[in-house]
Coordinates of C-alpha atoms and ligand atoms in Angstrom, one line a residue:
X1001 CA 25.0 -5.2 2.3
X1002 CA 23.0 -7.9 4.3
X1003 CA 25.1 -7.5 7.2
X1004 CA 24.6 -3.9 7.8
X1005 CA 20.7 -4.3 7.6
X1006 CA 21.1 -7.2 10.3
X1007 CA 17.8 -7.8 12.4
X1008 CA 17.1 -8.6 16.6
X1009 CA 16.2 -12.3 16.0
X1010 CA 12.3 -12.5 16.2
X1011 CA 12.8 -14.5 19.6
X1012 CA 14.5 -11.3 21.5
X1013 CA 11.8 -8.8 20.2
X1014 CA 9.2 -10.4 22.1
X1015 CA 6.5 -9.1 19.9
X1016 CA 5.7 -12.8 18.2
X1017 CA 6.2 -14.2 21.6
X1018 CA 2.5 -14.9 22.3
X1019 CA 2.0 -15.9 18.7
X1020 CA 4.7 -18.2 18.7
X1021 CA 4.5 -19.7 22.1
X1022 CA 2.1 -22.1 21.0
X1023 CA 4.1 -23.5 17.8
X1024 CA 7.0 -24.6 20.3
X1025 CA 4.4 -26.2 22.6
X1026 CA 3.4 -28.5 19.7
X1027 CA 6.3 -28.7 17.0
X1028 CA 8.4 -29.4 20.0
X1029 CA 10.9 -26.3 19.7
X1030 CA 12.7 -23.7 17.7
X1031 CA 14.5 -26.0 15.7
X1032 CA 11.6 -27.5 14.3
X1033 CA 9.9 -24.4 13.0
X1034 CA 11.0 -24.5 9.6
X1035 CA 8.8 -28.2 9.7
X1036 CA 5.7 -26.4 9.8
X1037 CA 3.0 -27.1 6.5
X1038 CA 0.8 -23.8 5.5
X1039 CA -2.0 -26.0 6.8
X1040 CA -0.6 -26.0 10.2
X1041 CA -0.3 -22.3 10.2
X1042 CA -3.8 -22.1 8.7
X1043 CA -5.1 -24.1 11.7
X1044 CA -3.4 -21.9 14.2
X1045 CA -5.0 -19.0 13.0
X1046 CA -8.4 -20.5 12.3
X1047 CA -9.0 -21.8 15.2
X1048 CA -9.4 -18.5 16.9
X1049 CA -11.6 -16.7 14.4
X1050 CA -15.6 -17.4 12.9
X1051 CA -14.6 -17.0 9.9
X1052 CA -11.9 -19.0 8.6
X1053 CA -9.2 -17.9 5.9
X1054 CA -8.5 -20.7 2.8
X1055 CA -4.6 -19.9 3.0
X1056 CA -4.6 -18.5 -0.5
X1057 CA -1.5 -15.5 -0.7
X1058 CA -2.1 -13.5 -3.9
X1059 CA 1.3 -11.7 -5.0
X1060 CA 1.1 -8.7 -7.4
X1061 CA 4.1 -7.2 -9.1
X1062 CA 6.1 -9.6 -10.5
X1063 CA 9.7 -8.2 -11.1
X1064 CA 12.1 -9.5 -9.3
X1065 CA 11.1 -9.6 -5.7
X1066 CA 7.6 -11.1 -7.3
X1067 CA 9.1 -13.3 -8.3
X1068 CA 11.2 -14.4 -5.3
X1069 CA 8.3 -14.2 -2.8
X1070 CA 6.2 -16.5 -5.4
X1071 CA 9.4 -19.1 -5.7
X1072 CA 10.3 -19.1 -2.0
X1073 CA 6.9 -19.7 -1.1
X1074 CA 6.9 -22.4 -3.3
X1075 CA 9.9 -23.9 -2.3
X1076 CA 8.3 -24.7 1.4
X1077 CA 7.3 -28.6 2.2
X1078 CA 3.7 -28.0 1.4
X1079 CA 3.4 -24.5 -0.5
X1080 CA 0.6 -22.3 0.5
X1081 CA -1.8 -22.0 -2.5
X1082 CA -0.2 -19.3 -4.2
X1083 CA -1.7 -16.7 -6.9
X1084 CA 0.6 -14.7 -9.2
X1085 CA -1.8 -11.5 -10.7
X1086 CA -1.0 -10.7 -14.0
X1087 CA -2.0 -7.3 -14.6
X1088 CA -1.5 -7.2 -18.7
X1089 CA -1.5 -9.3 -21.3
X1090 CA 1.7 -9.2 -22.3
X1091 CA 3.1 -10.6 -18.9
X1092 CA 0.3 -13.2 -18.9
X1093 CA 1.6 -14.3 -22.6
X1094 CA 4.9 -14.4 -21.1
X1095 CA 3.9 -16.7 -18.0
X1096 CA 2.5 -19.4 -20.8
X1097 CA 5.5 -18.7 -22.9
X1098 CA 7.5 -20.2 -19.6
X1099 CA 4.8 -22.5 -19.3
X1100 CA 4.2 -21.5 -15.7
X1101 CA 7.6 -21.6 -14.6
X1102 CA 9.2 -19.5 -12.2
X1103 CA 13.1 -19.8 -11.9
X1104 CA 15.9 -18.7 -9.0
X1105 CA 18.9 -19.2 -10.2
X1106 CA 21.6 -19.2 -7.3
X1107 CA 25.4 -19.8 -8.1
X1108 CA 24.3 -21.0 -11.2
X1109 CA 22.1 -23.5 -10.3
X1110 CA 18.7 -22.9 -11.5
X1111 CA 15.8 -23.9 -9.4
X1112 CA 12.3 -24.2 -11.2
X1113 CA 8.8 -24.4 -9.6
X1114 CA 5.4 -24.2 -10.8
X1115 CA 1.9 -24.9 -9.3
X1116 CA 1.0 -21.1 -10.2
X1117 CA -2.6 -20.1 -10.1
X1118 CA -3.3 -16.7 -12.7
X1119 CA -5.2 -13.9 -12.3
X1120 CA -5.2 -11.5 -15.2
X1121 CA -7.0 -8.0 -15.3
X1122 CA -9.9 -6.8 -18.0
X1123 CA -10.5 -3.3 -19.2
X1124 CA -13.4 -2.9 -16.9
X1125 CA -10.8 -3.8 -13.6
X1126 CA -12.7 -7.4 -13.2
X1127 CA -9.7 -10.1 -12.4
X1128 CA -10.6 -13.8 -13.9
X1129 CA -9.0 -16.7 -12.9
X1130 CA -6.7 -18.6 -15.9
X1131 CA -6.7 -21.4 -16.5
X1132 CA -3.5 -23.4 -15.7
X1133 CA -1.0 -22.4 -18.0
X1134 CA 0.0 -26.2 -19.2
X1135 CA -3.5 -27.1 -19.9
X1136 CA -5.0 -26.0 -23.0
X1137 CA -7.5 -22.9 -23.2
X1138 CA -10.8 -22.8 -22.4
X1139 CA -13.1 -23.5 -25.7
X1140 CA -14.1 -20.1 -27.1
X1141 CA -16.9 -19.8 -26.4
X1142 CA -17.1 -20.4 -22.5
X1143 CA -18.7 -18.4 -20.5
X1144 CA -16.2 -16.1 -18.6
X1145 CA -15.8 -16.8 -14.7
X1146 CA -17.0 -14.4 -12.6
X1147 CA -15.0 -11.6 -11.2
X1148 CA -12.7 -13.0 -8.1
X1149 CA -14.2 -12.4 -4.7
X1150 CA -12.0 -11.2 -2.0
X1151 CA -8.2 -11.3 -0.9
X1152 CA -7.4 -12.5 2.2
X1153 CA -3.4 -11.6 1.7
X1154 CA -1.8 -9.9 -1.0
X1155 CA 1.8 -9.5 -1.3
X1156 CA 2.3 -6.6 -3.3
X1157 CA 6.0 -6.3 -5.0
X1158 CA 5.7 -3.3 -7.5
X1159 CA 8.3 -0.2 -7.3
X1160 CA 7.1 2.5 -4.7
X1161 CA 5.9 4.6 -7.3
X1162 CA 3.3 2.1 -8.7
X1163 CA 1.9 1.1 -5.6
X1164 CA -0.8 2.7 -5.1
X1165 CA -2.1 2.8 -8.7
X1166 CA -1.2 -1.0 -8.4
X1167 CA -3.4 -1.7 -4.6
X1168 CA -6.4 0.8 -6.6
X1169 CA -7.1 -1.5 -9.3
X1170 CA -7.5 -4.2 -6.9
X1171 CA -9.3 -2.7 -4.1
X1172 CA -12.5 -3.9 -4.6
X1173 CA -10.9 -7.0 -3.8
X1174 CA -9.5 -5.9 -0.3
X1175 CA -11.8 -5.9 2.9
X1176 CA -10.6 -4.8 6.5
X1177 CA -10.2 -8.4 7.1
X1178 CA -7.4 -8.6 4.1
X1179 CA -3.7 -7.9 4.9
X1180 CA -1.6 -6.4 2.6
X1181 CA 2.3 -6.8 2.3
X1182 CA 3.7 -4.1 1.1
X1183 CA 7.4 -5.0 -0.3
X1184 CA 9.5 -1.7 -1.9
X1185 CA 12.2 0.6 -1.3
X1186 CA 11.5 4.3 -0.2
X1187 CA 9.0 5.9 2.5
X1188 CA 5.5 7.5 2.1
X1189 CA 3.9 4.8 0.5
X1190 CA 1.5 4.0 3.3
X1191 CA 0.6 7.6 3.6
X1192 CA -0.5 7.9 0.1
X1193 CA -2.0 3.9 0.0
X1194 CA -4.2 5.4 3.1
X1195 CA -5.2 8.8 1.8
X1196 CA -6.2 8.1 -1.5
X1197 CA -7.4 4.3 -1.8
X1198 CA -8.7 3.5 1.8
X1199 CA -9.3 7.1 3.6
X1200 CA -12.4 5.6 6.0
X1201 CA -9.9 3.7 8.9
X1202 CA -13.0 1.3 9.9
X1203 CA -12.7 0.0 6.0
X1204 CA -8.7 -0.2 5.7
X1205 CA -7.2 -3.5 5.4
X1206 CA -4.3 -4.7 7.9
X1207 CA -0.5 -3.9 6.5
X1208 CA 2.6 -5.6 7.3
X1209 CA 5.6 -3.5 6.2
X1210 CA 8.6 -5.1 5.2
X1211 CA 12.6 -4.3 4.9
X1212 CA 14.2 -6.1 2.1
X1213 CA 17.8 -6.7 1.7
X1214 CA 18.8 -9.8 -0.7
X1215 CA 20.6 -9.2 -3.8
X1216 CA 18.5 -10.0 -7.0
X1217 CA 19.0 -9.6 -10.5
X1218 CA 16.9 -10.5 -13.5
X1219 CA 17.8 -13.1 -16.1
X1220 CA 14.2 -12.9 -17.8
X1221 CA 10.9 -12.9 -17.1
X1222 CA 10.0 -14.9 -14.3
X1223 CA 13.4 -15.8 -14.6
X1224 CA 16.0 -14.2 -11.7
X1225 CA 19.3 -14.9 -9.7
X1226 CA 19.7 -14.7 -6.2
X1227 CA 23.0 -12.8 -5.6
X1228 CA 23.5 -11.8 -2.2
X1229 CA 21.8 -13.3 1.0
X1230 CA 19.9 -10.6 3.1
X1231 CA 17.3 -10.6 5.1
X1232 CA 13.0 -10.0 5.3
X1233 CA 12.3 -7.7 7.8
X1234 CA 9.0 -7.6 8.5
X1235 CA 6.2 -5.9 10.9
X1236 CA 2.4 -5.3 11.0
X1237 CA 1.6 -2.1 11.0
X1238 CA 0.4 -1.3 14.5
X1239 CA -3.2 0.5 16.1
X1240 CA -1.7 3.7 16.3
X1241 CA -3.8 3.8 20.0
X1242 CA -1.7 0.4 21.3
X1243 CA 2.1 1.3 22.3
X1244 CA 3.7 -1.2 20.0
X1245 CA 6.0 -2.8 22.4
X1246 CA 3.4 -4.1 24.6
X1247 CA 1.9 -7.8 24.4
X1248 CA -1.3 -6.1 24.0
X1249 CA -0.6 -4.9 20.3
X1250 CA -0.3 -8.9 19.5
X1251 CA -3.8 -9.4 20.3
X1252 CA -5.5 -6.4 17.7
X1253 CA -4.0 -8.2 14.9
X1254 CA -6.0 -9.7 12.0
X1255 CA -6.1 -13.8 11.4
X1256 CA -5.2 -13.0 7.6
X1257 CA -1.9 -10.8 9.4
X1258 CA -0.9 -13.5 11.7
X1259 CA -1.3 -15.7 9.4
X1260 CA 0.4 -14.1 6.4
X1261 CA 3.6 -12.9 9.1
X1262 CA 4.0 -16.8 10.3
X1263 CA 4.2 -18.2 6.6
X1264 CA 6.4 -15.6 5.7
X1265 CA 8.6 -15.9 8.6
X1266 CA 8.8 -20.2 8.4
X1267 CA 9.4 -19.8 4.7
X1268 CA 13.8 -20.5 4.8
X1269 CA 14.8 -18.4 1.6
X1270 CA 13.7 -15.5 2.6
X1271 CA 15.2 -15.4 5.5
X1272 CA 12.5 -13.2 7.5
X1273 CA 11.8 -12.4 10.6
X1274 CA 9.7 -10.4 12.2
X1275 CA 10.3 -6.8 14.5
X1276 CA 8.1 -3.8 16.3
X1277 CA 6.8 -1.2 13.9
X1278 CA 9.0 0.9 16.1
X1279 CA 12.3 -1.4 15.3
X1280 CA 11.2 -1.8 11.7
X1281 CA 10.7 2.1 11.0
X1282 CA 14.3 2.3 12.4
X1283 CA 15.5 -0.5 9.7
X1284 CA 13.5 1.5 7.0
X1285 CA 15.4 4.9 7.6
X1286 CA 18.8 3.2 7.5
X1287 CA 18.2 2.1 4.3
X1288 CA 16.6 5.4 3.3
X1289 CA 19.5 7.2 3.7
X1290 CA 21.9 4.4 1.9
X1291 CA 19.3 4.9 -0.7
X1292 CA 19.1 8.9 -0.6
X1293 CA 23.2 8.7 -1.2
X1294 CA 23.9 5.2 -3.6
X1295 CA 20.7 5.8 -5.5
X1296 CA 21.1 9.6 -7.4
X1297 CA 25.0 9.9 -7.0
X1298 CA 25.1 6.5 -9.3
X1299 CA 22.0 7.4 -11.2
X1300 CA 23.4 10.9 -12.5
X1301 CA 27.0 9.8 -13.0
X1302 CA 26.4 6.3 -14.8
X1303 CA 28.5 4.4 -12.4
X1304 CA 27.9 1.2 -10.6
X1305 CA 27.7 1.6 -6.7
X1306 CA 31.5 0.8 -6.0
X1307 CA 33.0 4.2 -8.3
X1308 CA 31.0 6.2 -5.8
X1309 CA 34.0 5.3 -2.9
X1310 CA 36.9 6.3 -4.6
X1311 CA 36.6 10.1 -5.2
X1312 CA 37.2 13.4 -3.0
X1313 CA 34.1 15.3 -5.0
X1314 CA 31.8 12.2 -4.0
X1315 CA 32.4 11.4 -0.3
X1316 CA 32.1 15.9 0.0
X1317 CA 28.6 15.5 -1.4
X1318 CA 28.0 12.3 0.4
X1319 CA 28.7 13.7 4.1
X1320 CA 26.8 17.0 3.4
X1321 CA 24.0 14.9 2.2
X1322 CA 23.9 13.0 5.4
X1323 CA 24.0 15.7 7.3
X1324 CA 20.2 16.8 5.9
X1325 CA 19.6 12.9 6.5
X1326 CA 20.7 12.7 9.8
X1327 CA 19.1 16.0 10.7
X1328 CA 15.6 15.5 9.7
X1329 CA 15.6 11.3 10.7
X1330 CA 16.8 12.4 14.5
X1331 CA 13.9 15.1 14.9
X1332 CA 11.5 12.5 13.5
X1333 CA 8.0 12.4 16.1
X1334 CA 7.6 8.9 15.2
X1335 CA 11.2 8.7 16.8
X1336 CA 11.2 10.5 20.1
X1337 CA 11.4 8.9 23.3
X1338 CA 13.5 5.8 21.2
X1339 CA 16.9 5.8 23.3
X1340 CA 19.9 5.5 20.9
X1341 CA 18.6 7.3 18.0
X1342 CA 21.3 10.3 17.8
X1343 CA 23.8 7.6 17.5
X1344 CA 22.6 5.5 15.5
X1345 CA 21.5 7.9 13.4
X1346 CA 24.6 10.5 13.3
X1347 CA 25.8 11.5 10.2
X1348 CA 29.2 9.6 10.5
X1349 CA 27.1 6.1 11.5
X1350 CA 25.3 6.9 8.5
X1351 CA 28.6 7.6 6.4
X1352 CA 29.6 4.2 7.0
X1353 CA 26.5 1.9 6.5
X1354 CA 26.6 3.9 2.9
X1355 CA 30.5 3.0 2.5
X1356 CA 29.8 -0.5 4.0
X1357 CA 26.9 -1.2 1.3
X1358 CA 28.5 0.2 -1.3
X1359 CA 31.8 -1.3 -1.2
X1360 CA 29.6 -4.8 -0.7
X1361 CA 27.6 -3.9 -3.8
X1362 CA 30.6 -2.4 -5.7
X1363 CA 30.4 -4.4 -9.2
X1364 CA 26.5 -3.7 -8.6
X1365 CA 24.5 -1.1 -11.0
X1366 CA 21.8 0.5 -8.7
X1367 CA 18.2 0.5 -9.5
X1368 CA 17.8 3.9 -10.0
X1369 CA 21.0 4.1 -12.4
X1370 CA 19.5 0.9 -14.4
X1371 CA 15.7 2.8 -14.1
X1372 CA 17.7 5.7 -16.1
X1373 CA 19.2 4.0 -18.4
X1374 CA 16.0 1.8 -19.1
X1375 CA 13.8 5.2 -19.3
X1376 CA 11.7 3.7 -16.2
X1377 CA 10.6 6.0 -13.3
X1378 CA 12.7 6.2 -10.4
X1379 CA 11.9 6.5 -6.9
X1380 CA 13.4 9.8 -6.0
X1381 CA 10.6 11.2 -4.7
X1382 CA 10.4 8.6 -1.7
X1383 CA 14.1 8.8 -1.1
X1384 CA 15.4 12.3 -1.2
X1385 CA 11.6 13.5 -1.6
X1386 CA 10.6 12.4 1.6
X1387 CA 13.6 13.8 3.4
X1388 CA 12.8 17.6 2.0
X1389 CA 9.1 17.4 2.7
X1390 CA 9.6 15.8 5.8
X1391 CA 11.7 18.1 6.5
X1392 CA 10.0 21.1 5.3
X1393 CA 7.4 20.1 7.8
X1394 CA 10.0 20.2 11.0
X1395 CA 11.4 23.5 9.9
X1396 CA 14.8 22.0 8.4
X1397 CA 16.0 23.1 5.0
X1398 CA 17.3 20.2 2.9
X1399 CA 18.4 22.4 -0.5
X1400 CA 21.2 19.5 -1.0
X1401 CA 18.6 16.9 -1.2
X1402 CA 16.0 19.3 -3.1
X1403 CA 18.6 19.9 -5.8
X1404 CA 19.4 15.8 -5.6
X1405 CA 16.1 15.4 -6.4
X1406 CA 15.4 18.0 -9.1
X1407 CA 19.0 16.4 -10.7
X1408 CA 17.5 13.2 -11.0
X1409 CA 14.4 14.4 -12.1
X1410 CA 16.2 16.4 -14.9
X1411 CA 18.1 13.9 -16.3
X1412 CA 15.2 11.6 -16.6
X1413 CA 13.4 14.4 -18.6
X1414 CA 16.5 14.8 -20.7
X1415 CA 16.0 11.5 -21.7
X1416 CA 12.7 11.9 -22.6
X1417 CA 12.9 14.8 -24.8
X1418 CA 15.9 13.4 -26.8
X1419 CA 14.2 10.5 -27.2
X1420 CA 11.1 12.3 -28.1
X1421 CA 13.3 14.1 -31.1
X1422 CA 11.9 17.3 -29.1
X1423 CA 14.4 20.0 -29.3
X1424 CA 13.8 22.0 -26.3
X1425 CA 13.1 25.9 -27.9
X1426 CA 12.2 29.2 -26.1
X1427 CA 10.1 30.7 -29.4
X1428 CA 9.9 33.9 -27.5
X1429 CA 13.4 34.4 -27.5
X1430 CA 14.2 33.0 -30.7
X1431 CA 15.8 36.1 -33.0
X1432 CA 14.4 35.5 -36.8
X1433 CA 16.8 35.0 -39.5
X1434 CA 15.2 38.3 -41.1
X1435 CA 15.5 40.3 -38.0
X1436 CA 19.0 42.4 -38.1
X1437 CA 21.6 41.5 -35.7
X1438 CA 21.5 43.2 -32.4
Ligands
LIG2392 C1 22.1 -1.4 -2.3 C2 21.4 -0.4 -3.2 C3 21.3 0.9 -2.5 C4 22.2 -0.2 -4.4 O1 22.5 -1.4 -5.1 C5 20.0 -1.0 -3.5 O2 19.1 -0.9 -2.5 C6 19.4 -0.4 -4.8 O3 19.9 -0.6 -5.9 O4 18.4 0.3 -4.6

């Protein structure tokens, strides 16, 4: 799977090149990147700026990716001060259950760290700081702290679908010199995250948007494996009045974002490195259509990723999905002007970065199959969703994908209203017992 989501290395983009010019002058050269300490990083940053940033990374959303930022972070020389937010009580009584720990578990080998800070949430949306989960509480009758000032960089890990309700609740937190890193599958996110929580532009906070392709799968809480190695691709979301691709676009970027994009990229497991907005949009769309085809054909016939491959009836409905794909990705705005795009993203390139990911993932269950069976909300609406309304907006028709969409959505509801005991009855139509037969 990792290998068809395979990134330009950060050094051929050019886009870090002013940022990182200066590492090689002192650390002595690319090899010695990975030496860096957080407080080197910090330095960089704060040397330009008035106002300087502490280094603190909060993380909110801690599933499995959560939980792998938090670890990986952790796992550098000299770890960043990290925060986990704990937005209910139940995953806060969890954390002290696992007496802070947070576990990667790769071929077996299980890899603990701890050094956690906690932040959980109150009724009223004010976030307290814990404290450490291996001391004991605070006496009863302490006063409370006060509510926690300002973030300077949240990574934010929840499914597409809570993401906005997640940044909401923590807004008051977020100033336009925070930088938010926003970690999930699907597209429309920002859109909504813009509209609705931050519509003044002067008053947004910075974003870095990311592609994520390891393999992860969840032992426990706080407790995950890492399966397959992929990549962190990751890119600030540019001024929308600076090309991208020009040096320039480097220069409008936040301290907290430079900052944020350099730990991220020098942190090893992750494996990240950083693109244009313009090559990372392209990076997202791939993996929008493998999710648009993997996703719902596994979710609605309760197979894992591989028993998608083998049928005639499956690879009909997956080429005349991809041709919608394919259709509305090449007449994309964003897009035009890109050279390459009608190949890369033709509806037989497509065909086989699906095949390819799937075979890789065959033994795999795909989130949206396991968010079925588990009852959870799925993310159809920024997979197959986004394609028919962005499509409705160019003029192109999608009704395969509408009727993906409305499948998915259907069986959800079916599960609901089983498990509800709800038997679904039209009263209008129903013919009384008394009533003779027609
Ligand atoms: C590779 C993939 C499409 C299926 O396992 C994955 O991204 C998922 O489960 O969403």
């Amino acid at each position: 799977m990792q290998s068809a989501f395979r990134p330009r290395s950060l050094w051929r983009t050019g886009i870090l090149g002013t940022c990182f010019r200066s590492r090689f002058q002192v650390y002595g050269g690319p090899n010695t990147r990975f030496i860096s300490t957080w407080k080197e990083e910090l330095h960089e940053v704060n040397h330009d700026t008035n106002a300087p940033l502490s280094g603190r990374v909060h993380i909110l959303g801690m599933g499995n990716l959560g939980c792998f930022f938090a670890h990986s972070l952790a796992t550098r020389r000299s770890p960043p001060p990290i925060t986990i937010c704990l937005h209910n009580d139940y995953l806060y009584q969890a954390f002290v259950r696992k007496r802070g720990q947070i576990s990667v578990s790769t071929h077996g080998l299980d890899d603990v760290r701890t050094g956690f800070d906690v932040e959980t949430v109150d009724e009223e949306g004010r976030w307290y700081t814990m404290p450490p989960v291996d001391n004991r509480p605070l006496p009863f009758n302490s006063e409370p702290p006060p509510d926690n000032g300002p973030i300077e960089c949240l990574i934010i890990c929840t499914k597409a679908h809570h993401t906005e309700l997640a940044i909401k609740d923590i807004s008051h937190r977020l100033t336009k010199d925070s930088t938010i890193c926003l970690v999930h599958n699907g597209m429309g996110v920002l859109d909504s995250i813009n509209q609705n929580v931050f519509p003044d532009p002067n008053n947004r906070p910075h974003y870095i948007q990311t592609v994520f392709s390891h393999g992860l799968g969840r032992n426990d809480s706080f407790k995950i494996s890492h399966l397959g190695v992929g990549t962190t691709i990751l890119s600030p979301v540019g001024n929308p009045n600076i090309p991208p691709t020009t040096p320039e676009a480097d220069h409008t970027w936040a301290p907290s974002t430079k900052y944020l994009l350099r730990l991220l990229t020098l942190t090893p497991p992750l494996v990240a490195v950083a693109d244009t907005p313009a090559g990372l949009l392209q990076y997202q769309l791939e993996k929008l259509a493998v999710n648009c085809v993997i996703n719902p054909l596994t979710a609605l016939s309760d197979c894992t990723n591989g028993e998608i491959l083998y049928s005639f009836s499956f690879t009909r409905v997956m080429r005349l999905l991809l041709f919608e794909i394919s259709a509305v990705i090449c007449a994309l705005p964003e897009l035009q002007g890109i050279p390459g795009i009608e190949d890369r993203f033709s509806p037989e390139r497509l065909r086989r970065l699906v095949v390819n990911i799937a075979s890789n993932t065959a033994k795999n269950h795909s989130s949206m199959q396991q968010d079925i069976n588990q009852r959870r909300l799925t993310e159809i609406e920024y997979f197959n969703g986004w394609i028919v309304r962005r499509g409705e907006e160019l003029g192109i028709k999608c009704a395969l994908n509408y009727m993906i969409k409305h499948l998915v959505a259907a069986k959800a509801a079916t599960h609901r209203s089983r498990e509800a005991g709800a038997i679904p009855l039209d009263l209008d139509n129903v013919i009384s017992t008394n009533e003779p037969p027609i």
